[in-house]
Tab-separated table of C-alpha atoms in Angstrom:
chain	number	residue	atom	x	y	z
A	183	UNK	CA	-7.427	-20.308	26.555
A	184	UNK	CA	-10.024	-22.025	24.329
A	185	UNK	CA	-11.112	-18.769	23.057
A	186	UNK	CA	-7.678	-18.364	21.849
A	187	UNK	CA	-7.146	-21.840	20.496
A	188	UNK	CA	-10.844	-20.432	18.713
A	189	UNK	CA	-9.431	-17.336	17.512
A	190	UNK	CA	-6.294	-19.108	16.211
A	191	UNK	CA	-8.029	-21.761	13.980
A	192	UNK	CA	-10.149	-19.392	12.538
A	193	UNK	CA	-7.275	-17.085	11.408
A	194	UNK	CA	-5.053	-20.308	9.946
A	195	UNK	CA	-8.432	-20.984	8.253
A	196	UNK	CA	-8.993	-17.834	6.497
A	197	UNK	CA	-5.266	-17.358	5.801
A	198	UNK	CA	-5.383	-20.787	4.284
A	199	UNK	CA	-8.494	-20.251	2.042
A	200	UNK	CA	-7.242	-16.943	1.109
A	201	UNK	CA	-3.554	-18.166	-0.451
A	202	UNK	CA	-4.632	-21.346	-1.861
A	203	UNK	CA	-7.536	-18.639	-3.890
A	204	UNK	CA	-4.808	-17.047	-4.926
A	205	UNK	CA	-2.522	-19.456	-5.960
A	206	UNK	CA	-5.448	-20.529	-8.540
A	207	UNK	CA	-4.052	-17.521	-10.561
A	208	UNK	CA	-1.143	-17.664	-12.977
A	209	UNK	CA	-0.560	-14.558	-12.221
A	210	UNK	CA	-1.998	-11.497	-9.951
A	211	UNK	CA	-0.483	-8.146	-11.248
A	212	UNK	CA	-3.484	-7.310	-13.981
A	213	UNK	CA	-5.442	-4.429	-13.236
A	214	UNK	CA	-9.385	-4.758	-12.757
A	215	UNK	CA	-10.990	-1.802	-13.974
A	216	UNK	CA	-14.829	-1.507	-12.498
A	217	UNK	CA	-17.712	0.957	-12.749
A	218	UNK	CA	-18.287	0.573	-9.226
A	219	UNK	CA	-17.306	-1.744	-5.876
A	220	UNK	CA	-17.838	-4.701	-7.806
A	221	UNK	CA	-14.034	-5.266	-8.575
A	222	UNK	CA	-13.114	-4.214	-5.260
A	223	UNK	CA	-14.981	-6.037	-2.843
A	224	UNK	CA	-15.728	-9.226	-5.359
A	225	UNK	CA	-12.223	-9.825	-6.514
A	226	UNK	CA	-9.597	-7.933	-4.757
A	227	UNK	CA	-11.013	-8.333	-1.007
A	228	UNK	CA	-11.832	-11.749	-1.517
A	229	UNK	CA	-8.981	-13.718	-2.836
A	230	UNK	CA	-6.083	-10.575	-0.597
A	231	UNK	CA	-4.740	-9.172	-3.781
A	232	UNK	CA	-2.902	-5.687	-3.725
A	233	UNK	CA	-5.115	-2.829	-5.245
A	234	UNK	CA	-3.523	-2.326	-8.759
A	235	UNK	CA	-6.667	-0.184	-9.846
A	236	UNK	CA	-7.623	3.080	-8.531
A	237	UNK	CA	-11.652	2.243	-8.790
A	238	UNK	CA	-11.862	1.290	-5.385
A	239	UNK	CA	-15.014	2.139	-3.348
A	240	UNK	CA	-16.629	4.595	-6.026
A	241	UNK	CA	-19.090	4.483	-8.981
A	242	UNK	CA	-18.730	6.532	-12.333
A	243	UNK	CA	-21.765	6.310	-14.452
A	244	UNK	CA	-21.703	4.305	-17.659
A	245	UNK	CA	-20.921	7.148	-20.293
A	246	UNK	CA	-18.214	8.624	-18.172
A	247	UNK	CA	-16.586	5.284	-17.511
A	248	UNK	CA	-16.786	4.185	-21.371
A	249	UNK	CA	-15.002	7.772	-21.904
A	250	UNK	CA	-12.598	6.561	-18.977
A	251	UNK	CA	-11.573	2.779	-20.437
A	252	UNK	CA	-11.273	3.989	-24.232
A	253	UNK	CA	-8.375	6.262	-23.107
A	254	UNK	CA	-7.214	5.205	-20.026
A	255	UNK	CA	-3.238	6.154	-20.299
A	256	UNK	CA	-4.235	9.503	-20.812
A	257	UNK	CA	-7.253	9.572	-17.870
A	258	UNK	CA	-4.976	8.134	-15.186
A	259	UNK	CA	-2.477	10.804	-15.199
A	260	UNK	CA	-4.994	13.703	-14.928
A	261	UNK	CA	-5.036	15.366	-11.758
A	262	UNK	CA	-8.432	14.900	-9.522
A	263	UNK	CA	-10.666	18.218	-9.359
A	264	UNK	CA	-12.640	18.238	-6.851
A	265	UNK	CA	-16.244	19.901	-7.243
A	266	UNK	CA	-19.585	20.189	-5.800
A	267	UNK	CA	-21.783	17.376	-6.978
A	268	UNK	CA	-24.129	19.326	-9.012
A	269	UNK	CA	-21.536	20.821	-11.562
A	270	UNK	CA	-20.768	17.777	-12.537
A	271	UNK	CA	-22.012	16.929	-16.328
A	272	UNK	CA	-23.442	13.343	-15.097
A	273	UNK	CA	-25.088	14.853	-12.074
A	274	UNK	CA	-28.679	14.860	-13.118
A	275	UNK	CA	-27.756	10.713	-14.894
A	276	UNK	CA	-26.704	9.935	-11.526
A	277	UNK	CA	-29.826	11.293	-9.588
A	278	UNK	CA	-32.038	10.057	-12.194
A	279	UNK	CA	-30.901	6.682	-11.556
A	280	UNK	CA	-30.839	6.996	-7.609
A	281	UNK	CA	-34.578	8.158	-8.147
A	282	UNK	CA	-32.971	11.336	-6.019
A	283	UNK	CA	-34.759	15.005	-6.101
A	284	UNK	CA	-31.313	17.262	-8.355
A	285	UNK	CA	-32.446	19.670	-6.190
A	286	UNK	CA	-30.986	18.228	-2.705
A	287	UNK	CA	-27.233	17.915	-2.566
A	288	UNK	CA	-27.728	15.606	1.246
A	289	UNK	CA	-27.266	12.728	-0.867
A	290	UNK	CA	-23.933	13.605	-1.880
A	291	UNK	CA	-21.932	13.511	1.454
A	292	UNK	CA	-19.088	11.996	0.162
A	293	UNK	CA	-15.957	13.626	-2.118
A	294	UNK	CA	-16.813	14.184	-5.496
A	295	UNK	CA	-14.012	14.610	-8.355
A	296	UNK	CA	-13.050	14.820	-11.915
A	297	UNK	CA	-10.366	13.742	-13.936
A	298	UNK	CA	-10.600	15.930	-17.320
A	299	UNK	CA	-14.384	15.454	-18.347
A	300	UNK	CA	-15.086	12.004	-16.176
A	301	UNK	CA	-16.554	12.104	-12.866
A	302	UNK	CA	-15.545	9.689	-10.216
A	303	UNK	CA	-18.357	9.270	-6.898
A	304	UNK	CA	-16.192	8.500	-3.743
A	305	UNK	CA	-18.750	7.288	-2.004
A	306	UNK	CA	-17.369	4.943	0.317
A	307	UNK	CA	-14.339	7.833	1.157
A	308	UNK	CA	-14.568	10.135	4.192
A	309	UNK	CA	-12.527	13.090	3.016
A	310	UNK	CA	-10.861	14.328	-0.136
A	311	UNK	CA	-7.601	14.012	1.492
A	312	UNK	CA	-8.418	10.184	1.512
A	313	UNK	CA	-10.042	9.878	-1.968
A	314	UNK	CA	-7.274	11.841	-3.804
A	315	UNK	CA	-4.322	10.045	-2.264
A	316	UNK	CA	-5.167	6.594	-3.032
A	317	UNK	CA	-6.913	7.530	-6.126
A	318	UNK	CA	-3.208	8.432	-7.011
A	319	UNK	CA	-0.957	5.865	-5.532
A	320	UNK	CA	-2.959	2.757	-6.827
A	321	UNK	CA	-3.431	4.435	-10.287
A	322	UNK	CA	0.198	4.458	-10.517
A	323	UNK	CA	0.077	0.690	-10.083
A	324	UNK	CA	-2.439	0.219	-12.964
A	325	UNK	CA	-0.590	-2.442	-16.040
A	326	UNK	CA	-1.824	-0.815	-18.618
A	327	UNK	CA	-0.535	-3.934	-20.600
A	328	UNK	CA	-2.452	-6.254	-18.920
A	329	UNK	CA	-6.321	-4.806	-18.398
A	330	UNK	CA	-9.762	-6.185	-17.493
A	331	UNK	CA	-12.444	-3.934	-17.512
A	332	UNK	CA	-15.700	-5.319	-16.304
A	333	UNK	CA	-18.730	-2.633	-16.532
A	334	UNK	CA	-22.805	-3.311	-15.323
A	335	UNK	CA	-25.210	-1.340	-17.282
A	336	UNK	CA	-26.623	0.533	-14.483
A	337	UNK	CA	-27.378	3.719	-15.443
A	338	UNK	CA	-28.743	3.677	-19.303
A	339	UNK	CA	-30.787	0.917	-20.642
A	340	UNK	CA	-29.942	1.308	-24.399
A	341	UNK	CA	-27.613	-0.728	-27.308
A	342	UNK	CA	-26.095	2.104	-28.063
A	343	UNK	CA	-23.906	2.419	-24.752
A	344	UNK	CA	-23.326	-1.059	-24.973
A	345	UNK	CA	-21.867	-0.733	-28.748
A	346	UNK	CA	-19.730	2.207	-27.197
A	347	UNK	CA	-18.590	-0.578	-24.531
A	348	UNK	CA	-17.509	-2.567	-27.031
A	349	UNK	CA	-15.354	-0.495	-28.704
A	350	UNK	CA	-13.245	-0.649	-25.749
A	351	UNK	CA	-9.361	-2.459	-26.924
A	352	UNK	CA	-9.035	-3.963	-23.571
A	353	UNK	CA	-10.256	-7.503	-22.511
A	354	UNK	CA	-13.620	-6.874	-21.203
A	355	UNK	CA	-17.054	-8.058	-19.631
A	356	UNK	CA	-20.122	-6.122	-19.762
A	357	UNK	CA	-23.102	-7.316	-17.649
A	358	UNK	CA	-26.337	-6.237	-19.316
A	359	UNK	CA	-30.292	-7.084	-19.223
A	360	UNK	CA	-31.199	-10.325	-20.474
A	361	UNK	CA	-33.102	-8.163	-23.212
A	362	UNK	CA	-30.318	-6.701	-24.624
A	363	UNK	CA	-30.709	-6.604	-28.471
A	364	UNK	CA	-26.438	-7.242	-28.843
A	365	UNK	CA	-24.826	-10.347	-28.687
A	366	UNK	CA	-21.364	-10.257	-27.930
A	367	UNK	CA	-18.370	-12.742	-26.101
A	368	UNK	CA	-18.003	-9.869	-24.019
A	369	UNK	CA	-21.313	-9.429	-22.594
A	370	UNK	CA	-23.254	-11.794	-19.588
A	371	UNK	CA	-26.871	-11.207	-20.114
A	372	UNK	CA	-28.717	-11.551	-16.770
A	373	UNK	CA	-32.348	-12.019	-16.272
A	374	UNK	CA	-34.038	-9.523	-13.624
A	375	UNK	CA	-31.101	-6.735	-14.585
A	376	UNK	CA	-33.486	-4.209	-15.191
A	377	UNK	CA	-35.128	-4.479	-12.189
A	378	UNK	CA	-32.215	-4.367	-9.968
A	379	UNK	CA	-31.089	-1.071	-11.684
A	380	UNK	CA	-34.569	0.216	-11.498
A	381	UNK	CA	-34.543	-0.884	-7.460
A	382	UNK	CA	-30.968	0.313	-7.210
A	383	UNK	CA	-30.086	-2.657	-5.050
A	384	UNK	CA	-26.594	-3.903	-4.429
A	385	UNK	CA	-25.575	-6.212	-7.707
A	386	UNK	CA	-22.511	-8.062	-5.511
A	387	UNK	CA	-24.658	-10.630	-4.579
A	388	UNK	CA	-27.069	-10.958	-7.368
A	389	UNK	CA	-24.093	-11.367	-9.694
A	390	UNK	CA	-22.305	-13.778	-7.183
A	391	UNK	CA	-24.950	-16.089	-8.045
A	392	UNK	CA	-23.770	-16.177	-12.126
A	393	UNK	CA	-20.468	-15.108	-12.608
A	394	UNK	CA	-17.655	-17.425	-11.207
């Protein structure tokens, strides 16, 4: 019995901190548009909001996902292609950041697609059955008139991506190396950036620490 009573305070606790999160939003039907888990697991797992983006638990490398956001109407209603990893056009920009050999695919053991000339990494999907249907119902939920796109500089390391970034017409945030050459309203400027990319650790946490 007191492991219930346990179980039950615990659950009217994180129900509690999860609605009053939420209610600190005017409003929750904008669509976060990430590079990677970052908008996932930072903003939509932790305050319970409803997916209304389809980059869930994948990564698309910083060209391909500029490419994405400065057309997105017309990217979100292509239809997914799967592929091998290595025919896609950012294969070797995505092992050269992993620090992974091109020439062994093991690293790849997760559904790889395309949507017209952008390649999304399902990495965190077990099948393409999986990755293609909700790729597909929560694009359809994407307000296209109401858009944040928040993008970490992980896989280049020069201004000229980040001027491409900022071409973007959608309110945006771009998290970049404190050395950055740009200055910009939409840009956070972190020190120890570089070596995180380099490192290829997980930037959740080391961005929890600065952006609120």
């Amino acid at each position: 019995m007191d492991n219930l009573f346990k179980r039950l305070r615990i659950f009217r606790t994180q129900w509690l901190d999860k609605h009053i999160r939420v209610r600190k939003f005017l409003k929750t039907d904008f669509s976060l548009i990430s590079n990677n888990c970052w908008g996932s697991m930072h903003f939509y797992q932790r305050f319970g909001i409803k997916y209304n983006t389809p980059t869930v638990g994948l990564y698309i490398s910083d060209s391909d996902f500029i490419r994405f956001c400065l057309d997105l109407p017309f990217y979100l209603h292509q239809p997914i292609k799967f592929i091998p990893p290595q025919e896609s056009p950012a294969y070797l920009e995505v092992c050269r950041w992993g620090n992974l050999n091109p020439q062994n695919n093991d690293h790849f053991s997760f559904p790889v697609g395309m949507i017209g000339d952008v390649t999304l990494w399902f990495m965190h999907y077990g099948s393409i059955e999986e990755a293609e249907s909700k790729w597909v119902r929560r694009a359809s939920r994407v307000n296209i008139n109401d858009i944040l796109i928040k993008w970490s500089q992980r896989y280049t390391d020069d201004d000229d991506t980040v001027n491409h970034f900022l071409e973007i017409p959608y309110n945006k945030i771009g998290i970049v190396d404190s050395s950055c050459g740009i200055t910009s309203n939409d840009l956070v400027k972190l020190s120890g950036w570089n070596e995180l990319k380099d490192e290829g650790g997980d930037e959740i946490s080391f961005t929890g620490k600065h952006i609120n």
